[in-house]
Coordinates of C-alpha atoms in Angstrom, one line a residue:
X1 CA 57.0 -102.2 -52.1
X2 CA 57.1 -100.7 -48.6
X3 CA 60.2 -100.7 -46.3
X4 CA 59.9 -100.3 -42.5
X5 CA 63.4 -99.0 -41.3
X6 CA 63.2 -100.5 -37.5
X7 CA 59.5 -102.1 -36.4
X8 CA 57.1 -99.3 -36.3
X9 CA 55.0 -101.4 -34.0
X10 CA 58.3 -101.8 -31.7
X11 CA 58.3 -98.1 -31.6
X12 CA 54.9 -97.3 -31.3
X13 CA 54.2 -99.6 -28.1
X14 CA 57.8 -99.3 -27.0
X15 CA 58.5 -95.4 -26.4
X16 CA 56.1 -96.0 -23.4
X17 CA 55.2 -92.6 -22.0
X18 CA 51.6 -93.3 -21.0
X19 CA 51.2 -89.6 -20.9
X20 CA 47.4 -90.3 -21.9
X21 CA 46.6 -93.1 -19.3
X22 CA 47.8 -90.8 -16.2
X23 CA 46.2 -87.6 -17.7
X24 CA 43.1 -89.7 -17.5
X25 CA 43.6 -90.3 -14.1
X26 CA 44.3 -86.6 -13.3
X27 CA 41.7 -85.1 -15.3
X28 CA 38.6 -87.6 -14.6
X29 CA 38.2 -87.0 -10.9
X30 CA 38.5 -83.1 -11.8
X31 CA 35.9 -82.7 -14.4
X32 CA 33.8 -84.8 -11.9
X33 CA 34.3 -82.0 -9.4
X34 CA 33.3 -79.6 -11.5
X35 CA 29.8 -81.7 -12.1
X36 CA 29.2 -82.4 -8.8
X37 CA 31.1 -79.4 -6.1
X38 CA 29.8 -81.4 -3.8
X39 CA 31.3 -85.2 -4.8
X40 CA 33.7 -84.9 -1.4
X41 CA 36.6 -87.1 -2.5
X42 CA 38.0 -87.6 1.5
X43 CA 35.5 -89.7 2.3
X44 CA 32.1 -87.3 2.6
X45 CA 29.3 -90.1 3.7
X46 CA 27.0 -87.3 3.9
X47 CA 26.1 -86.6 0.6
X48 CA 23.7 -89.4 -0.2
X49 CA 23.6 -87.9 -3.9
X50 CA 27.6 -88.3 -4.2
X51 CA 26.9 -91.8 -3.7
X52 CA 24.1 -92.4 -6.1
X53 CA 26.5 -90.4 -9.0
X54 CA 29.1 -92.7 -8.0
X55 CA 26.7 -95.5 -8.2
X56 CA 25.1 -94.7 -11.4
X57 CA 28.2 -93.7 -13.2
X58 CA 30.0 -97.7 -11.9
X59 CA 26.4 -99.6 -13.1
X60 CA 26.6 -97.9 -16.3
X61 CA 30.0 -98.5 -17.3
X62 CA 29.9 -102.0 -15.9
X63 CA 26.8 -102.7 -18.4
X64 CA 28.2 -101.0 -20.8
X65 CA 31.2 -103.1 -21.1
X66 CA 29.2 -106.4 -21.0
X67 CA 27.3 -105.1 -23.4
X68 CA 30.5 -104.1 -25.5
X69 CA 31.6 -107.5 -25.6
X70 CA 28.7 -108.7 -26.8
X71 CA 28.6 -106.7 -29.3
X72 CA 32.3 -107.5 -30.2
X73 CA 31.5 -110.8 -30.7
X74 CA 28.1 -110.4 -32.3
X75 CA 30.3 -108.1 -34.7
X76 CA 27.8 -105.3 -34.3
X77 CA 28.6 -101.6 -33.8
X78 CA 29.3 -101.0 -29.9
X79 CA 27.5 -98.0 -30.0
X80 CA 24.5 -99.7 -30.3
X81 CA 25.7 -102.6 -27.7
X82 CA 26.0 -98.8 -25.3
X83 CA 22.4 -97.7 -26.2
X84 CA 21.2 -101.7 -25.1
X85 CA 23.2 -101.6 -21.6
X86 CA 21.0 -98.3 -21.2
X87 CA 17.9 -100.2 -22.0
X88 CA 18.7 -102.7 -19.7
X89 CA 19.8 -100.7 -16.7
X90 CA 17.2 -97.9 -17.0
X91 CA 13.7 -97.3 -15.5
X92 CA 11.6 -97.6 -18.7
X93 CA 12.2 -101.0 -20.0
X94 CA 15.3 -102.3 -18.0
X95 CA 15.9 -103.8 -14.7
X96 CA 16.0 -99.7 -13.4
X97 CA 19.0 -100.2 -11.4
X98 CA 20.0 -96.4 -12.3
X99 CA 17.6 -94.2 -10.8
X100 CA 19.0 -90.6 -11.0
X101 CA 19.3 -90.5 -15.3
X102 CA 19.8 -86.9 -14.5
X103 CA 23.5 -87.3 -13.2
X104 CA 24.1 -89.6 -16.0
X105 CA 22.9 -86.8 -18.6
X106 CA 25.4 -84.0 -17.3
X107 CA 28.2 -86.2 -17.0
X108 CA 27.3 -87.5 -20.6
X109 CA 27.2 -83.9 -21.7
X110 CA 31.3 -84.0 -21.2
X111 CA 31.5 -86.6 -24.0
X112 CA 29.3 -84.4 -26.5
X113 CA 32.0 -81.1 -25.0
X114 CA 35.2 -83.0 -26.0
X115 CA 33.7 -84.3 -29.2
X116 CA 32.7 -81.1 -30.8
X117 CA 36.0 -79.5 -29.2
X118 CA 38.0 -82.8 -31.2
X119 CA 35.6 -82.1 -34.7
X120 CA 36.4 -78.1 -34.0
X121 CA 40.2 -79.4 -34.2
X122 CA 40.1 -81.7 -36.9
X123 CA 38.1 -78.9 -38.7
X124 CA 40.9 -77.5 -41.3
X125 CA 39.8 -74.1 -43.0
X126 CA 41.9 -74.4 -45.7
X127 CA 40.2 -77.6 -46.7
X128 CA 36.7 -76.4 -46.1
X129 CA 37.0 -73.6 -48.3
X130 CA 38.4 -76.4 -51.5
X131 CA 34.8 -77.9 -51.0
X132 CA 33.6 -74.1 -51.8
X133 CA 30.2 -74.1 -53.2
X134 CA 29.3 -77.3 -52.3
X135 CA 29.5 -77.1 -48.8
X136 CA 28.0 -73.8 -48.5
X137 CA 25.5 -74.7 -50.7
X138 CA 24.5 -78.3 -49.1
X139 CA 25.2 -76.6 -45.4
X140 CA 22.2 -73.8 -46.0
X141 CA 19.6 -75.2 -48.1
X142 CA 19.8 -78.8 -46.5
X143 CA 18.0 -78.0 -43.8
X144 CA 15.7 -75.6 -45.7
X145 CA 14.8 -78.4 -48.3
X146 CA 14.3 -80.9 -45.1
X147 CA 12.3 -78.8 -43.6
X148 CA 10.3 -78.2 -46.7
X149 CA 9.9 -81.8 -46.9
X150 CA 8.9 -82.5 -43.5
X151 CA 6.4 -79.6 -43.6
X152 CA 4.5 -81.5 -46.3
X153 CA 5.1 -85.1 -45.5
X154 CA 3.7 -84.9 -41.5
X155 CA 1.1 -82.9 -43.0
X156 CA -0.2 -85.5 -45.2
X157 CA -0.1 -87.5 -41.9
X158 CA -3.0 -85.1 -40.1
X159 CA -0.1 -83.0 -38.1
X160 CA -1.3 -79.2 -38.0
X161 CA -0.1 -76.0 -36.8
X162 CA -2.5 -74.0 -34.5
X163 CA -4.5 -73.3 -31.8
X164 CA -1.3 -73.4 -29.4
X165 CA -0.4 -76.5 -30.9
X166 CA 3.0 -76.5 -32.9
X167 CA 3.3 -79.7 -34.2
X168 CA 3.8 -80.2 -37.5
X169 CA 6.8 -77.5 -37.0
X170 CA 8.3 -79.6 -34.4
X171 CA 8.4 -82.8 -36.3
X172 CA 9.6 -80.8 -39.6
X173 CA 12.5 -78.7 -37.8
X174 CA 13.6 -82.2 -35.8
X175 CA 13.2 -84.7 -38.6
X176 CA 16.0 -82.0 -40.2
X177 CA 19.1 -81.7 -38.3
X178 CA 21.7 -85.2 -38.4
X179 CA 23.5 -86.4 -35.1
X180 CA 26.8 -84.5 -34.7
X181 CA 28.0 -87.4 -32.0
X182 CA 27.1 -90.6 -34.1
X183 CA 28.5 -89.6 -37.6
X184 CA 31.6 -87.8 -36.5
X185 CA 32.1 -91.1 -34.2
X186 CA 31.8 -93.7 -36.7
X187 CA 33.5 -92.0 -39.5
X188 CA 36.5 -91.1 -37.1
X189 CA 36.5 -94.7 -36.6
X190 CA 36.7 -95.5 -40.1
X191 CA 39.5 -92.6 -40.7
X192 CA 36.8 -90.6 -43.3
X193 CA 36.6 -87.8 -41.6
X194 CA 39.1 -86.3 -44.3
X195 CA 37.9 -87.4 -46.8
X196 CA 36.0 -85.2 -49.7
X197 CA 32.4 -86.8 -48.3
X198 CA 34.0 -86.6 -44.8
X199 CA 34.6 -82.8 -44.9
X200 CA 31.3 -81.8 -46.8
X201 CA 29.4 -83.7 -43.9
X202 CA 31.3 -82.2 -41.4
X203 CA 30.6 -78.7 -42.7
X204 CA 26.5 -79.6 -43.4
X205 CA 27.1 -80.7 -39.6
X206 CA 28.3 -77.4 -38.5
X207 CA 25.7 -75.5 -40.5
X208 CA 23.0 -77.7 -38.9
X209 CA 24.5 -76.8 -35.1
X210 CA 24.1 -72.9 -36.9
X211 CA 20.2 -73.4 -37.6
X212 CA 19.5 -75.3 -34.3
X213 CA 21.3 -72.1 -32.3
X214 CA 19.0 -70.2 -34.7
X215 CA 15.9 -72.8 -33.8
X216 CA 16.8 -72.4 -29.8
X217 CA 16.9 -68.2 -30.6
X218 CA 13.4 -68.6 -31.8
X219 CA 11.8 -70.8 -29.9
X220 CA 11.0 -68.9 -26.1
X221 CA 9.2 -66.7 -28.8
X222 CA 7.4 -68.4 -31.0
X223 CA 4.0 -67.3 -30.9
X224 CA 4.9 -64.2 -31.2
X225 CA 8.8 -63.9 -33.0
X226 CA 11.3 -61.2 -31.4
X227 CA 13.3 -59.8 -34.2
X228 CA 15.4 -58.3 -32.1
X229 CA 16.2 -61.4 -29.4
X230 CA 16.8 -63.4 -32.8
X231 CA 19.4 -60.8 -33.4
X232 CA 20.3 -60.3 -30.3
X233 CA 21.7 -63.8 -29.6
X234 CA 23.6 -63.8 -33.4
X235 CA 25.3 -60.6 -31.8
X236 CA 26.3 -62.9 -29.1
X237 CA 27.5 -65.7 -30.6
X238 CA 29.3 -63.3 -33.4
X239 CA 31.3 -62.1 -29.7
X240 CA 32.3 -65.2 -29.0
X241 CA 33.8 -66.1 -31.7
X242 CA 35.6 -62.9 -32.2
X243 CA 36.7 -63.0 -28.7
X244 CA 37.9 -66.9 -29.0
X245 CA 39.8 -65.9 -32.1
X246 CA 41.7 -62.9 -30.6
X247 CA 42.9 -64.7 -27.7
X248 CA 43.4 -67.7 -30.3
X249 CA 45.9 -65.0 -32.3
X250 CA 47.6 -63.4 -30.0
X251 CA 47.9 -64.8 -26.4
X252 CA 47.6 -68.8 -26.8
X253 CA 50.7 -69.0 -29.8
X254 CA 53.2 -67.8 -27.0
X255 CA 51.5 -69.8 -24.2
X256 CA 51.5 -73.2 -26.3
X257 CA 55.0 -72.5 -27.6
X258 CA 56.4 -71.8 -23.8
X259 CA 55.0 -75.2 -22.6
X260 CA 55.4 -77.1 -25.8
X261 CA 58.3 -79.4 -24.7
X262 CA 55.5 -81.1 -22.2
X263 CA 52.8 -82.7 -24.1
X264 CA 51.4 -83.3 -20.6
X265 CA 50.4 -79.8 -20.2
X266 CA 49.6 -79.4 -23.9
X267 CA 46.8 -81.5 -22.9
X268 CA 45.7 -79.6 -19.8
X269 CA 46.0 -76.4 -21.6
X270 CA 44.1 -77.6 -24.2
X271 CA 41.7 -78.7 -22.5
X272 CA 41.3 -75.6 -20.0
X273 CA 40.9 -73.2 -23.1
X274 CA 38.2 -75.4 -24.1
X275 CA 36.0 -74.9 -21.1
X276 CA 36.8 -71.6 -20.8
X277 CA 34.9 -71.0 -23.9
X278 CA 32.2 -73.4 -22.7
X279 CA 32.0 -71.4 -19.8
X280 CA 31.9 -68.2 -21.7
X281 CA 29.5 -69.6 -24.2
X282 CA 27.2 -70.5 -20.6
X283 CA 27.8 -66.9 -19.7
X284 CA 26.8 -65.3 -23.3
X285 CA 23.3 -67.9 -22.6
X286 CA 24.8 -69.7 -25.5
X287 CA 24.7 -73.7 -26.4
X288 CA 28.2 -75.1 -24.3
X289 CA 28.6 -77.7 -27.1
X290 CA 29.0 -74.7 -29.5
X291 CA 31.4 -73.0 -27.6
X292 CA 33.2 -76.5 -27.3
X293 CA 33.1 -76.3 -31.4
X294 CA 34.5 -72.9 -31.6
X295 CA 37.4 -73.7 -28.8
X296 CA 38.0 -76.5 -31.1
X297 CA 38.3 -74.4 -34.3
X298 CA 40.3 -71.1 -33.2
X299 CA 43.1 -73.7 -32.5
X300 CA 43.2 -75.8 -35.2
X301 CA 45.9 -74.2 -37.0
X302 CA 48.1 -75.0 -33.7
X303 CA 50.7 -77.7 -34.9
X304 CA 49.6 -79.2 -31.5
X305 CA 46.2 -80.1 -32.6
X306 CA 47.1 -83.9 -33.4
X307 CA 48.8 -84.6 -30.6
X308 CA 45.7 -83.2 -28.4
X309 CA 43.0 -85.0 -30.4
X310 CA 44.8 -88.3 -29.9
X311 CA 45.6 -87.8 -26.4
X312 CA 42.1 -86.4 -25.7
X313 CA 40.4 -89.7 -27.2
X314 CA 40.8 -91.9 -24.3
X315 CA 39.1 -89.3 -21.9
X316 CA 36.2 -88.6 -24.9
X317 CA 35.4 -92.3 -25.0
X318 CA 34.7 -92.1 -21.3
X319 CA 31.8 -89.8 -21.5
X320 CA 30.2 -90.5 -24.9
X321 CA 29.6 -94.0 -23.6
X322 CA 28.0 -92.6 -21.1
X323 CA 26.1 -90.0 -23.1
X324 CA 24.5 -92.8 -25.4
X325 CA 24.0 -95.5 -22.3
X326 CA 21.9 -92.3 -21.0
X327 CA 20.0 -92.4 -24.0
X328 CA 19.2 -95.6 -24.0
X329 CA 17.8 -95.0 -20.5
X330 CA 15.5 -92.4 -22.0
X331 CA 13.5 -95.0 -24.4
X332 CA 10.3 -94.9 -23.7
X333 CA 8.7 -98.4 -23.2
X334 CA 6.6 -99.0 -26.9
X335 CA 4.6 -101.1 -25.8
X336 CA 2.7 -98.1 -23.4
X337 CA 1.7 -97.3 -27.2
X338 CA 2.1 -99.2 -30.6
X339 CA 1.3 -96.2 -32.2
X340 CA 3.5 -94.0 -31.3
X341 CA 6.2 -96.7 -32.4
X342 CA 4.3 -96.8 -36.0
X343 CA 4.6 -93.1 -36.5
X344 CA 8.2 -93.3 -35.6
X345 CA 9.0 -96.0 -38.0
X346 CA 7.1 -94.2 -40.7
X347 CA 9.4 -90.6 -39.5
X348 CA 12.5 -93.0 -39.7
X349 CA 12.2 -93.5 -43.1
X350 CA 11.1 -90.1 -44.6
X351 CA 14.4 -89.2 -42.6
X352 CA 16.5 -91.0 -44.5
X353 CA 14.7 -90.6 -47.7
X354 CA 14.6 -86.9 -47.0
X355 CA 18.4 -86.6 -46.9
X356 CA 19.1 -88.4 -50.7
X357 CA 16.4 -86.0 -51.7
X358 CA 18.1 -83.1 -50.0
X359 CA 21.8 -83.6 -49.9
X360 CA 22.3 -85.6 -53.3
X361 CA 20.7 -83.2 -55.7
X362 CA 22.8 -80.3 -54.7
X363 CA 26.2 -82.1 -54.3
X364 CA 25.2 -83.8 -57.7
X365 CA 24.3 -80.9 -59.6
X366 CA 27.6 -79.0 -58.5
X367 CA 29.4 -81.7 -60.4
X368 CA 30.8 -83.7 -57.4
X369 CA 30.0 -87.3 -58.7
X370 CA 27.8 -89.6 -57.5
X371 CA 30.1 -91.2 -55.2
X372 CA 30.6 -88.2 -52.8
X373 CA 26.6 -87.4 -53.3
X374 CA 25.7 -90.7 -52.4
X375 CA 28.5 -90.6 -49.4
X376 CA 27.4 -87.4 -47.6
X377 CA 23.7 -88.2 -48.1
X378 CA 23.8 -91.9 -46.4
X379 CA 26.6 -90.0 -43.9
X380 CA 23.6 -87.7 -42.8
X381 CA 20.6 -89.9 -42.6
X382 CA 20.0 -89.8 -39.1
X383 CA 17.9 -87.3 -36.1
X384 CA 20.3 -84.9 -33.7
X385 CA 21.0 -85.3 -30.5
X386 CA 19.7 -81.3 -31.1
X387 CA 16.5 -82.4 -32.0
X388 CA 15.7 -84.3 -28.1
X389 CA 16.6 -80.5 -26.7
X390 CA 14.4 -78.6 -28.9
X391 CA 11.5 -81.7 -28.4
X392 CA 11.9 -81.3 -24.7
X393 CA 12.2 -77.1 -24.8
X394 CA 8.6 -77.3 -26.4
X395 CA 6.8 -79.7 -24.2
X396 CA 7.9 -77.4 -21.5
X397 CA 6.8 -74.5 -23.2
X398 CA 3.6 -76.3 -23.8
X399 CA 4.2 -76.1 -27.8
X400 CA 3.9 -80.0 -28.3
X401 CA 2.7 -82.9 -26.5
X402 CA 4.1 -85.7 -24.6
X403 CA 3.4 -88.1 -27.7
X404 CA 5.5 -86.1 -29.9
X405 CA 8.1 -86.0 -27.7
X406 CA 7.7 -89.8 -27.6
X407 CA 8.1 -90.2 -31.6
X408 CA 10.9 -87.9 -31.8
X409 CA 13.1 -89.7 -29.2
X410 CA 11.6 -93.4 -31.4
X411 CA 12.9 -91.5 -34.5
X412 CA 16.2 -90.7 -33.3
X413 CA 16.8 -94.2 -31.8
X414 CA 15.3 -96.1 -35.1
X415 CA 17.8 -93.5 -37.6
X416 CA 21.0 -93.7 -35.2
X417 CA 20.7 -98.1 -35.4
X418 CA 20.0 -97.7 -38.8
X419 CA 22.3 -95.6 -40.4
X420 CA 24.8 -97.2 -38.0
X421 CA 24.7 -99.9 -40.3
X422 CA 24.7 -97.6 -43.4
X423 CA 28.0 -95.3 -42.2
X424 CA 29.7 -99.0 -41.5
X425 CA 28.5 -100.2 -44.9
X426 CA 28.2 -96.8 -47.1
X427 CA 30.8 -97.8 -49.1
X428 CA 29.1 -100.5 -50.8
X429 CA 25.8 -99.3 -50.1
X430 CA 27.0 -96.5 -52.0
X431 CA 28.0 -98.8 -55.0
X432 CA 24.4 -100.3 -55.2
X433 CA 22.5 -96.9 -55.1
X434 CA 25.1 -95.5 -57.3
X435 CA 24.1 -98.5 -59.9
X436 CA 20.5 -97.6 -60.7
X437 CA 21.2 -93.9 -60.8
X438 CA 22.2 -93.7 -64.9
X439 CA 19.2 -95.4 -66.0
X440 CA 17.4 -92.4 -63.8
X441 CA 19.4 -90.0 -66.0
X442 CA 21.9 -89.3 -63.0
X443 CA 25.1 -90.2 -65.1
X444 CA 28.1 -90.1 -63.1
X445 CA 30.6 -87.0 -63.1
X446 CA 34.1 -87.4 -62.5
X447 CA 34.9 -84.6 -59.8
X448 CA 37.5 -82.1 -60.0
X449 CA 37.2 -81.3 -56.6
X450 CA 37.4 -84.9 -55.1
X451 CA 40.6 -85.0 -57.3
X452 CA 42.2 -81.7 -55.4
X453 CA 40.6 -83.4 -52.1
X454 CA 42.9 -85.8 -51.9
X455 CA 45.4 -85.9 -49.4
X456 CA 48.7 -84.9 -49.9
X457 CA 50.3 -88.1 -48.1
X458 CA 54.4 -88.1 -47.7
X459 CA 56.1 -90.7 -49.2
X460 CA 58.8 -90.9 -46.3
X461 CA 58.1 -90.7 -43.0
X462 CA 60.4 -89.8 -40.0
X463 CA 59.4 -90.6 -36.6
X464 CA 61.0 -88.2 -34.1
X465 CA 64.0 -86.0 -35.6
X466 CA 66.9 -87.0 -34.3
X467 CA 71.0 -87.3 -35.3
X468 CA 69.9 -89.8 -38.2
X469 CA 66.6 -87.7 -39.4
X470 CA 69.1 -83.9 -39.1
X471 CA 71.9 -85.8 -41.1
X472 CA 69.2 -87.9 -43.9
X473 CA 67.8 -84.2 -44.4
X474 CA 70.7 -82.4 -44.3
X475 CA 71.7 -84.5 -47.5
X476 CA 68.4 -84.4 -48.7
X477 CA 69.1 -80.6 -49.2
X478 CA 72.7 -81.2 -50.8
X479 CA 70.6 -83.0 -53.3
X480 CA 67.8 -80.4 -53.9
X481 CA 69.6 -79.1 -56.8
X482 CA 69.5 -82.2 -58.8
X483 CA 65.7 -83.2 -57.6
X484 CA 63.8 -80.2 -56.0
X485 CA 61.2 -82.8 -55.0
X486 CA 62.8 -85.0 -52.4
X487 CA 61.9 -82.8 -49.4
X488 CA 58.3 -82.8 -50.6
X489 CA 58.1 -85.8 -49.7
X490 CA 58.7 -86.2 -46.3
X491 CA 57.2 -86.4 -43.3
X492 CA 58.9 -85.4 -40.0
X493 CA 56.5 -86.6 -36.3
X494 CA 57.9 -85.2 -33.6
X495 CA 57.0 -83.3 -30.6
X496 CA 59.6 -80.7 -30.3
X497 CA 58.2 -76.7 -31.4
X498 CA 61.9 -75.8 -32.2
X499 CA 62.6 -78.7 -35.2
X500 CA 58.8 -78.1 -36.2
X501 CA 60.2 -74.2 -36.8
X502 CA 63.3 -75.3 -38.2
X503 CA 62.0 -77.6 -41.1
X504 CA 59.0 -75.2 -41.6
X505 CA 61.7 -72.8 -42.7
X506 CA 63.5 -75.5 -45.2
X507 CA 59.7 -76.3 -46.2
X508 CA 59.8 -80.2 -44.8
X509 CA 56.2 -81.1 -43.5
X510 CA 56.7 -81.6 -40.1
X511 CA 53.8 -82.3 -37.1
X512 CA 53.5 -82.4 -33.9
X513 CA 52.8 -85.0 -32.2
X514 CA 53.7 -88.3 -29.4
X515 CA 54.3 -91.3 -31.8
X516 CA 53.6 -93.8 -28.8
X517 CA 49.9 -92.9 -30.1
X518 CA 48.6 -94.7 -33.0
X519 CA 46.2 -92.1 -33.6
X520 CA 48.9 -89.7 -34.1
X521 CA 50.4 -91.7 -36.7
X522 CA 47.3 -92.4 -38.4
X523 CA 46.1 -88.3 -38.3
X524 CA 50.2 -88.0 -40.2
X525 CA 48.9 -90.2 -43.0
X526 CA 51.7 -92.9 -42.0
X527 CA 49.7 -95.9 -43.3
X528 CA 50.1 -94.5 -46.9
X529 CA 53.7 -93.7 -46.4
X530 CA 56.2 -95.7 -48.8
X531 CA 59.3 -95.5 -46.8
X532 CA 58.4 -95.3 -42.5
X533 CA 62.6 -94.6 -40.6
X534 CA 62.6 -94.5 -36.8
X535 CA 65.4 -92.1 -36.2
X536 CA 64.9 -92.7 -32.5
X537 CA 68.4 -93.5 -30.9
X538 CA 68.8 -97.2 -29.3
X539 CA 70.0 -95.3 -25.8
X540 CA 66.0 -93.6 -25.7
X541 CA 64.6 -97.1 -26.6
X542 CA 66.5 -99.1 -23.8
X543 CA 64.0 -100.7 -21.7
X544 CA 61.5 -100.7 -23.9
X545 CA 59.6 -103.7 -25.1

């Protein structure tokens, strides 16, 4: 039975800080500065492209949100409802009230920034390494398998390699890498990102962002492959992340520390260190959303990082409905050529196909059961968003034809509504599959690993530390003597560095964190909590609703 010492919900909507909602209003009108120098916020009629960003940005949104509630109702996924109000608004099958796609994709490029900078955050080392094998494993020869497999499939369609012509590479290296922005998306939004599945996906994810840097190194070159450039841009990415890690260990600690009693500039100093490695990435002629990644992993270990990812959310949803309303936009119109759409439908499937062919046989054989197997193969059955910039590197390179540029955005479109459906339903989709898969002689295997995965979720959970919290722990320690395992199970959420010092020393979990956001208490594991004590005094709470 679960008790709820005062109403959590009373707390949760009652501290009432808002510090997200006006951050958003700071920040938003910045990063749009820095898109567009020239977006003059005193007025500045001249600049007739101003207007038309502004314009653009206000169409999308708007159609966006009517979309959205569509959707709502429809009980379909909104991200699709996003990718529809693009259809509908853009120049290829739409009404083309948005003109200028191009302001629409660098803005959108923000969302895909703070995404990877939130996965780089959630990304916990210590976990990563407990999936050992089989996240190496799945992370490198995934994509070499896929490949592989893609090599011989389009093959088999007529697709060569030659005379200028590159492709049956193109299709193979593209039909390979999984979208980063939809499958982090929907399993955040399903809380899975932590799980077992959740974590091996996340690190195939990574590894695939690894072989598409690789794919990018190669690419200028690939008539004739420069060992040397290849090498060349390893060395530079190898710099960056050395260089984010250093500053990581010994300059940022005492910075976040000296500013940690304002989770308002937690926030901004977050989110300035992670441009500053976007910019250096830039610099270093690296991918941004890389450099985004590695922001987001050299300060994961911060006990700031939950409050950041739930205060960066509101400001990440922003842009990545723009980035996929932007894709919609970019449809081509299939009607121009029913062929083209065939091909596609036919690559959608040996994309899906190829991942439970891929992904399932290694996690399987390295004993993880047939659950997470099934889980990270359905997780990953979809194109990249990497795959449309390497498709539209090599038809201005001259590698591949406007056609195959055509399939490859059809493909990605066709996997991302698909597997939409499969990430909402992979639970029980899983449960079918998993059915049929003895009688194929794939007998289930109960996994140690999964078992060591889970997460190590407090029974008690103390929001904010206050007179009551010091005084319930103090006696909590009295009684260590007779039960050494009551402080192991407790929780402490609070946003003070010095009590997060002090209970680290006594060895009481404690994190960081504003519990006016939900997401905060859902990243502390609050839900599975047995006993949930505000400790927050009634003089704080006055005013309140």
């Amino acid at each position: 039975m679960k008790v709820r010492v005062n109403s959590l919900a009373t707390v949760v909507n009652g501290l009432g800080s808002n510090y997200a909602n006006r951050l958003s209003i700071a920040v938003l009108p910045a990063l749009l500065s820095l898109l567009s120098p020239d977006l003059a916020w005193a007025g500045g009629g001249e600049d007739d492209g101003a207007h038309h960003l502004i314009s653009s940005i206000g169409i999308s949104i708007l159609a966006a949100t009517i979309m959205a509630f569509i959707g709502h109702f429809a009980k379909q996924p909104l991200l699709l409802a996003y990718i529809a109000a693009g259809v509908a608004i853009g120049p290829e099958m739409g009404f083309s009230l948005v003109h200028s796609k191009a302001d629409i994709a660098v803005i959108a490029e923000i969302g895909l920034i703070l995404l990877l900078f939130m996965i780089g955050l959630e990304i916990d080392m210590k976990k990563l390494k407990e999936s050992g094998k089989a996240l190496i494993m799945s992370g490198v020869f995934q994509f070499i398998l896929c490949v592989l497999l893609g090599l011989g499939f389009f093959a088999i369609l007529g697709y060569t390699i030659g005379g200028g012509s590159y492709d049956l590479l193109y299709l193979a290296v593209c039909c390979a890498l999984s979208s980063t922005a939809i499958v982090v998306k929907l399993l955040y939004s399903k809380f899975e990102l932590d799980t077992l599945a959740g974590r091996i996906t996340l690190g195939v994810l990574v590894f695939q962002d690894i072989w598409a840097i690789v794919v990018l190194g190669i690419q200028p070159n690939l008539a004739n492959p420069d060992i040397l450039q290849i090498l060349w841009s390893f060395g530079k990415g190898g710099i960056l992340v050395g260089m984010s890690l250093l500053i990581s260990k010994y300059i940022l600690p005492h910075l976040f520390k000296s500013i940690a009693k304002l989770p308002e500039l937690v926030l901004v100093a977050s989110l300035g260190w992670c441009f500053f490695i976007c910019g250096a990435a830039n610099f270093f002629g690296l991918s941004v959303e890389m450099g985004a990644l590695i922001a987001g992993v050299a300060i994961s270990t911060f006990p700031y990082n939950l409050d950041v990812i739930a205060k960066v959310i509101s400001i990440r949803d922003f842009f990545v409905t723009l980035f996929f309303v932007a894709l919609g936009m970019q449809i081509p119109n299939p009607i121009n050529d029913l062929s083209i759409l065939a091909i596609a439908g036919v690559a959608a499937l040996f994309v899906i196909i190829s991942r439970f062919l891929s992904v399932y046989p290694i996690l399987y054989f390295l004993k993880n059961g047939n659950r997470v197997s099934l889980l990270a193969s359905i997780n990953l059955a979809n194109m990249s968003e990497f795959s449309l910039v390497i498709a539209s590197l090599g038809l201005t390179a001259g590698h591949i034809g406007g056609n195959i540029l055509s399939v490859i955005i059809f493909v990605f479109v066709l996997t991302s509504i698909v597997t939409t459906y499969m990430i909402k339903y992979s639970h029980p989709l899983q449960a079918a599959i998993g059915k049929f898969l003895p009688k194929l002689g794939f007998k289930d295997i109960a996994s140690s690993v999964e078992q060591k995965a889970v997460e190590d979720h407090k029974e008690i959970a103390l929001l904010g530390f206050f007179r009551v919290a010091s005084s319930l722990v103090r006696e909590l320690q009295d009684m260590k003597a007779e039960d050494g395992e009551l402080l192991d199970k407790i929780v402490v959420v609070d946003f003070n560095p010095n009590v997060h010092t002090k209970l680290q020393a006594i060895g009481v979990k404690a994190i960081y964190g504003d519990i006016s956001h939900m997401d905060t208490l859902h990243h502390a594991g609050i839900h599975d909590a047995k006993i949930v004590i505000s400790t927050i005094p009634d003089t704080i709470l006055v005013g309140t609703d």
